[in-house]
C-alpha cells in the first residue's frame, strides 16, 4: 500500500532544478538492503514480513527536446533559477497526485499500470500539460521501485514482468557519446553526437573497459592536436574539439579506437539531432547554423534532404556506422520515408520523430519512416507508456534504443529498464561524469548479479538491434 507520495525540488547534472519523488509504502524494503537470493524463487511466501520502505526517483531533462514531447512544467519565475524552477510540478505531486493516489489505496507491487493510468486521467490532457510530465514520471518511477521491492525482486525483473518479456536476459551494448556538437557545444560542428559502441566485447564489463580506455586515448589525441583546453567535456561527458565536419569527428574516433587496439571491435553511431538545424520554411538543413550572424537567415552551408542523404551515405561507406538517429527533422516525414525505402541502413532511430509515443510510432510504421525507436521515459511521462511504446516497436520488428537525457541525475533507473525490456542497446553519455557512469556502474552490477545467478543471459554484441535473435 502507498502510504505517502511526496516531491521536492533538487538539482540535475546541469545544475538546474528537477523533481525528486519519494514514495513510502506499507510493505516494501529498501533496494539497497535486499540480499537477492540465488534461487529462482524471489518472492517471500509472506509479503507481510517485508518491512515498510521509502523509494526515490529523480527526473531527467532534455535540451534538444522534440516539439511533440510530453510537457515538462517549469515555473517561469525569472527571480528563481532563471525561470527553471519546478515548484509547480512539486506542488502538483504534494497536493494533487500524492493525496489522490493514497486515497485510491493502490499497492505498487501489482498496480503500476493502474497508478500510471490514474495519473494520466487525473491530468486529463494529451501531453500531461496540466500536472506536468516531470511530476507524473517521478511518481511512476518511484512506484516501480516500490513495486519491485514489495515483490522482493530487482527493478529490472519487475520491469521485465511488467513488459511480459520472456527471452533470456540480454545485457545491452552501450553507445558512448565521445564527441559533441550541435546546440550543446561551442564548436562549429552541426551534428550533436558521435558515439562508439563496443559490439565486439563479450560482456558489458569488457565493453565498458574498452570504452574507458578509448576515451582516455581520445583525450590525449585531442590534447596533443588541439591543446589541453579542448579536453573539457560537455553535458554528456563527450569532448568538443574545434572541428566542423563529421569526417573530422569520425577520423578522430577511428584513430582513438586503433590506438586503443580495438579496431573491428568498436563501431560508431551518430545522432545529428537534425531538427535543431532544420529550416521548416524551406525544407532544408543548415549545417553552418552555428555561424549564422545576427540579421542573416541562413549560413553558407545549406543542404537539401537529398544532399543530406548523400552525406550520410558517404559516411556509412567510409566508417562502421550501424546506427543513425534523427538524420531528418521531427516533421520531415517525407525524407524519413524516402531514406527507409531507398536505402539499406542497419538501424535508423527515431528520437524527436517518435518521442516515445505509440501514436507517433504507428504513424512512422504506416509511413515506413524508420526501423527503431529511441526510448526516453520522460518524453512520454510514465513507465507504463514507455513500456507500451517499446512493446509496440518490438512487435513491428524494430530496434529499441534506451536513452538518458542531456540533463541527467544520479538516478540509474534506465539501466534496469534496458535489461528488463531486453532492448540490446542503451546510450548514457561518455564513460565519465557521475550521472553518466551511474547507469554504466548499475549495468555492471546487474551483469555481476546475473553471472552469479541461475539465469541464462548474454551480451547483445553485434546483435544489439535484434537481441532476441540469439
Ligand atoms: P536531449 O538529447 O536529452 O538534450 O534531448 C538527447 C538526444 O537527442 O538523443
Ligand atoms: Zn537524439
Short mmCIF file of C-alpha atoms in Angstrom, two decimals, residues 167-450:
data_model
loop_
_atom_site.label_atom_id
_atom_site.label_comp_id
_atom_site.label_asym_id
_atom_site.label_seq_id
_atom_site.Cartn_x
_atom_site.Cartn_y
_atom_site.Cartn_z
CA UNK A 167 13.56 -14.27 -23.77
CA UNK A 168 16.87 -14.75 -21.88
CA UNK A 169 18.35 -11.73 -20.12
CA UNK A 170 20.26 -9.51 -22.50
CA UNK A 171 22.95 -7.09 -21.41
CA UNK A 172 22.86 -4.09 -23.76
CA UNK A 173 25.64 -2.68 -25.93
CA UNK A 174 26.36 0.78 -24.51
CA UNK A 175 26.72 3.57 -27.06
CA UNK A 176 29.10 6.10 -25.50
CA UNK A 177 28.91 9.72 -26.61
CA UNK A 178 32.55 10.69 -27.22
CA UNK A 179 32.36 13.82 -29.39
CA UNK A 180 29.80 16.58 -29.06
CA UNK A 181 28.49 19.21 -31.38
CA UNK A 182 25.09 20.69 -32.10
CA UNK A 183 23.50 23.11 -29.71
CA UNK A 184 25.40 21.63 -26.79
CA UNK A 185 28.91 22.71 -27.73
CA UNK A 186 30.72 25.88 -28.61
CA UNK A 187 32.49 24.37 -31.63
CA UNK A 188 31.27 24.67 -35.23
CA UNK A 189 30.06 21.08 -35.53
CA UNK A 190 26.40 20.84 -36.52
CA UNK A 191 25.93 17.15 -35.62
CA UNK A 192 25.12 16.62 -31.96
CA UNK A 193 26.60 13.24 -31.00
CA UNK A 194 29.30 10.86 -32.23
CA UNK A 195 29.14 7.62 -30.30
CA UNK A 196 31.27 4.50 -30.00
CA UNK A 197 29.78 1.04 -29.37
CA UNK A 198 31.88 -1.94 -28.21
CA UNK A 199 29.96 -4.52 -30.24
CA UNK A 200 32.96 -6.90 -30.21
CA UNK A 201 33.07 -7.25 -26.42
CA UNK A 202 31.89 -10.43 -24.71
CA UNK A 203 30.37 -8.79 -21.65
CA UNK A 204 29.24 -5.30 -20.71
CA UNK A 205 32.07 -5.12 -18.22
CA UNK A 206 34.56 -5.68 -21.03
CA UNK A 207 32.71 -3.22 -23.29
CA UNK A 208 32.86 -0.50 -20.63
CA UNK A 209 36.59 -1.13 -20.12
CA UNK A 210 37.19 -0.86 -23.87
CA UNK A 211 35.26 2.41 -23.96
CA UNK A 212 37.03 3.87 -20.95
CA UNK A 213 40.45 3.06 -22.40
CA UNK A 214 39.50 4.52 -25.78
CA UNK A 215 38.08 7.64 -24.11
CA UNK A 216 41.41 8.36 -22.43
CA UNK A 217 43.32 7.73 -25.66
CA UNK A 218 40.99 10.20 -27.40
CA UNK A 219 41.54 12.74 -24.64
CA UNK A 220 45.30 12.53 -25.24
CA UNK A 221 44.91 12.83 -29.03
CA UNK A 222 42.75 15.94 -28.58
CA UNK A 223 45.21 17.45 -26.09
CA UNK A 224 48.15 16.84 -28.47
CA UNK A 225 46.37 18.10 -31.59
CA UNK A 226 44.22 20.98 -30.39
CA UNK A 227 45.56 21.79 -26.91
CA UNK A 228 44.59 20.63 -23.43
CA UNK A 229 41.92 23.33 -23.19
CA UNK A 230 39.77 21.23 -25.56
CA UNK A 231 39.69 18.24 -23.24
CA UNK A 232 36.95 19.91 -21.21
CA UNK A 233 33.77 17.92 -21.50
CA UNK A 234 30.20 18.71 -22.49
CA UNK A 235 26.90 17.93 -20.80
CA UNK A 236 27.08 14.23 -21.64
CA UNK A 237 30.80 13.85 -20.91
CA UNK A 238 31.99 13.94 -24.52
CA UNK A 239 34.70 16.25 -25.85
CA UNK A 240 34.08 19.19 -28.18
CA UNK A 241 37.30 19.94 -30.06
CA UNK A 242 37.31 22.72 -32.69
CA UNK A 243 36.12 20.65 -35.64
CA UNK A 244 33.26 21.31 -38.04
CA UNK A 245 32.95 18.30 -40.36
CA UNK A 246 31.55 14.87 -39.43
CA UNK A 247 34.52 13.24 -41.17
CA UNK A 248 36.89 15.01 -38.77
CA UNK A 249 34.97 13.60 -35.81
CA UNK A 250 34.88 10.09 -37.24
CA UNK A 251 38.60 10.23 -38.12
CA UNK A 252 39.36 11.17 -34.51
CA UNK A 253 37.27 8.25 -33.25
CA UNK A 254 38.89 5.86 -35.75
CA UNK A 255 42.35 6.92 -34.61
CA UNK A 256 41.50 6.59 -30.91
CA UNK A 257 39.95 3.15 -31.40
CA UNK A 258 43.00 1.97 -33.38
CA UNK A 259 45.46 3.32 -30.81
CA UNK A 260 43.49 1.64 -28.04
CA UNK A 261 43.74 -1.63 -30.01
CA UNK A 262 40.02 -2.14 -30.69
CA UNK A 263 39.65 -1.74 -34.46
CA UNK A 264 36.81 -4.05 -35.65
CA UNK A 265 35.57 -4.45 -32.08
CA UNK A 266 34.11 -0.97 -31.80
CA UNK A 267 31.52 0.57 -34.12
CA UNK A 268 30.10 4.07 -34.33
CA UNK A 269 26.71 5.70 -34.02
CA UNK A 270 25.69 9.24 -34.97
CA UNK A 271 22.88 11.43 -33.68
CA UNK A 272 22.87 14.61 -35.79
CA UNK A 273 19.69 15.75 -33.91
CA UNK A 274 18.81 17.36 -37.21
CA UNK A 275 15.58 19.03 -36.02
CA UNK A 276 17.92 21.55 -34.42
CA UNK A 277 19.17 22.79 -37.81
CA UNK A 278 16.13 22.19 -39.99
CA UNK A 279 14.55 25.15 -41.72
CA UNK A 280 10.88 24.18 -41.96
CA UNK A 281 10.06 27.11 -44.27
CA UNK A 282 12.40 25.88 -46.99
CA UNK A 283 12.66 22.20 -46.02
CA UNK A 284 16.45 22.45 -45.81
CA UNK A 285 19.19 21.62 -43.30
CA UNK A 286 21.67 24.31 -42.32
CA UNK A 287 24.97 22.67 -41.35
CA UNK A 288 26.51 26.07 -40.66
CA UNK A 289 23.71 27.15 -38.31
CA UNK A 290 26.14 27.97 -35.53
CA UNK A 291 27.91 30.51 -37.74
CA UNK A 292 24.78 32.47 -38.66
CA UNK A 293 25.29 36.10 -37.67
CA UNK A 294 22.60 38.45 -36.48
CA UNK A 295 20.41 39.60 -39.33
CA UNK A 296 21.29 36.61 -41.54
CA UNK A 297 18.66 33.96 -42.25
CA UNK A 298 20.99 31.11 -43.14
CA UNK A 299 24.64 30.12 -43.42
CA UNK A 300 26.72 29.27 -46.50
CA UNK A 301 26.25 25.51 -45.88
CA UNK A 302 22.58 24.77 -46.51
CA UNK A 303 21.72 21.25 -47.73
CA UNK A 304 18.61 19.77 -49.27
CA UNK A 305 17.29 16.48 -47.83
CA UNK A 306 18.79 14.56 -50.74
CA UNK A 307 22.16 16.22 -50.17
CA UNK A 308 21.90 15.17 -46.52
CA UNK A 309 21.20 11.63 -47.66
CA UNK A 310 24.31 11.77 -49.88
CA UNK A 311 26.34 12.97 -46.90
CA UNK A 312 25.09 10.11 -44.69
CA UNK A 313 25.74 7.65 -47.48
CA UNK A 314 29.31 8.77 -47.89
CA UNK A 315 29.83 8.48 -44.11
CA UNK A 316 28.48 4.96 -43.86
CA UNK A 317 30.63 3.88 -46.79
CA UNK A 318 33.77 5.17 -45.08
CA UNK A 319 33.16 4.26 -41.44
CA UNK A 320 31.50 1.42 -39.49
CA UNK A 321 28.22 3.17 -38.58
CA UNK A 322 25.36 0.74 -37.92
CA UNK A 323 23.21 3.32 -36.09
CA UNK A 324 21.94 6.71 -37.22
CA UNK A 325 19.49 8.68 -35.06
CA UNK A 326 17.34 11.60 -36.20
CA UNK A 327 19.06 12.07 -39.59
CA UNK A 328 15.99 14.12 -40.56
CA UNK A 329 13.77 16.55 -38.66
CA UNK A 330 10.84 15.59 -36.47
CA UNK A 331 8.20 16.53 -39.04
CA UNK A 332 10.15 15.90 -42.25
CA UNK A 333 8.27 12.62 -42.76
CA UNK A 334 8.94 12.60 -46.47
CA UNK A 335 12.72 12.42 -46.06
CA UNK A 336 12.46 9.75 -43.38
CA UNK A 337 10.23 7.58 -45.57
CA UNK A 338 12.39 8.11 -48.61
CA UNK A 339 15.54 7.13 -46.73
CA UNK A 340 13.93 3.99 -45.32
CA UNK A 341 12.65 2.99 -48.76
CA UNK A 342 15.70 3.81 -50.91
CA UNK A 343 18.41 2.92 -48.57
CA UNK A 344 19.60 -0.07 -46.62
CA UNK A 345 20.65 1.12 -43.24
CA UNK A 346 21.04 -1.22 -40.29
CA UNK A 347 19.32 1.00 -37.74
CA UNK A 348 17.51 4.29 -38.34
CA UNK A 349 16.40 5.52 -34.93
CA UNK A 350 13.55 7.97 -34.40
CA UNK A 351 14.03 10.22 -31.36
CA UNK A 352 12.38 13.63 -31.83
CA UNK A 353 10.40 11.94 -34.63
CA UNK A 354 8.70 9.46 -32.28
CA UNK A 355 9.06 10.97 -28.77
CA UNK A 356 8.44 7.50 -27.25
CA UNK A 357 4.79 7.88 -28.19
CA UNK A 358 2.71 4.96 -29.53
CA UNK A 359 0.67 7.26 -31.79
CA UNK A 360 3.84 8.58 -33.45
CA UNK A 361 5.23 5.02 -33.70
CA UNK A 362 2.05 3.97 -35.52
CA UNK A 363 2.34 6.87 -37.96
CA UNK A 364 6.01 6.05 -38.56
CA UNK A 365 5.10 2.43 -39.22
CA UNK A 366 2.40 3.36 -41.72
CA UNK A 367 4.79 5.72 -43.49
CA UNK A 368 7.71 3.29 -43.24
CA UNK A 369 9.82 6.07 -41.81
CA UNK A 370 12.36 4.29 -39.57
CA UNK A 371 13.19 0.92 -38.06
CA UNK A 372 13.99 1.75 -34.44
CA UNK A 373 12.65 3.84 -31.57
CA UNK A 374 14.64 5.83 -29.05
CA UNK A 375 13.17 5.22 -25.61
CA UNK A 376 13.26 8.20 -23.26
CA UNK A 377 10.86 7.77 -20.36
CA UNK A 378 10.39 11.48 -19.78
CA UNK A 379 9.36 12.10 -23.39
CA UNK A 380 6.12 10.29 -22.65
CA UNK A 381 5.88 10.67 -18.86
CA UNK A 382 5.04 7.27 -17.35
CA UNK A 383 6.90 3.98 -17.11
CA UNK A 384 3.83 2.10 -18.33
CA UNK A 385 3.53 4.17 -21.52
CA UNK A 386 7.28 3.85 -22.17
CA UNK A 387 6.96 0.07 -21.88
CA UNK A 388 3.92 0.10 -24.20
CA UNK A 389 5.84 2.09 -26.83
CA UNK A 390 8.79 -0.31 -26.57
CA UNK A 391 6.49 -3.32 -26.92
CA UNK A 392 4.80 -1.83 -29.96
CA UNK A 393 8.16 -1.04 -31.57
CA UNK A 394 9.39 -4.57 -30.90
CA UNK A 395 6.20 -6.07 -32.34
CA UNK A 396 6.96 -4.17 -35.56
CA UNK A 397 10.38 -5.82 -35.61
CA UNK A 398 12.05 -2.51 -34.83
CA UNK A 399 15.03 -1.91 -32.59
CA UNK A 400 14.55 -0.16 -29.23
CA UNK A 401 17.38 2.09 -28.03
CA UNK A 402 17.09 3.22 -24.39
CA UNK A 403 18.41 6.72 -23.74
CA UNK A 404 19.36 9.12 -20.96
CA UNK A 405 18.76 12.88 -21.35
CA UNK A 406 21.42 15.55 -21.66
CA UNK A 407 20.23 16.91 -18.29
CA UNK A 408 20.52 13.81 -16.11
CA UNK A 409 20.58 12.86 -12.47
CA UNK A 410 22.31 10.16 -10.45
CA UNK A 411 19.16 8.04 -10.77
CA UNK A 412 20.10 4.81 -12.57
CA UNK A 413 16.55 3.69 -13.47
CA UNK A 414 17.25 3.32 -17.21
CA UNK A 415 19.93 0.67 -16.58
CA UNK A 416 17.28 -1.62 -15.13
CA UNK A 417 14.86 -0.59 -17.86
CA UNK A 418 17.14 -1.64 -20.73
CA UNK A 419 17.78 -5.04 -19.12
CA UNK A 420 14.15 -5.52 -18.12
CA UNK A 421 12.92 -4.84 -21.65
CA UNK A 422 15.83 -6.64 -23.33
CA UNK A 423 16.44 -3.73 -25.70
CA UNK A 424 20.00 -4.73 -26.61
CA UNK A 425 21.41 -1.19 -26.55
CA UNK A 426 21.46 1.95 -24.43
CA UNK A 427 23.09 5.37 -24.59
CA UNK A 428 24.09 7.13 -21.41
CA UNK A 429 26.85 9.52 -22.49
CA UNK A 430 30.59 9.15 -22.07
CA UNK A 431 32.22 6.76 -19.58
CA UNK A 432 32.75 9.86 -17.43
CA UNK A 433 30.70 12.24 -15.17
CA UNK A 434 28.87 10.80 -12.19
CA UNK A 435 25.36 10.94 -13.63
CA UNK A 436 26.51 9.07 -16.78
CA UNK A 437 28.59 6.38 -15.09
CA UNK A 438 25.82 5.78 -12.53
CA UNK A 439 23.99 3.91 -15.30
CA UNK A 440 27.07 2.04 -16.54
CA UNK A 441 28.00 1.06 -12.98
CA UNK A 442 24.49 -0.23 -12.33
CA UNK A 443 24.68 -2.26 -15.56
CA UNK A 444 27.91 -3.88 -14.35
CA UNK A 445 26.20 -4.66 -11.04
CA UNK A 446 23.29 -6.28 -12.88
CA UNK A 447 25.66 -8.30 -15.06
CA UNK A 448 27.57 -9.47 -11.98
CA UNK A 449 24.29 -10.49 -10.36
CA UNK A 450 23.18 -12.40 -13.46
#
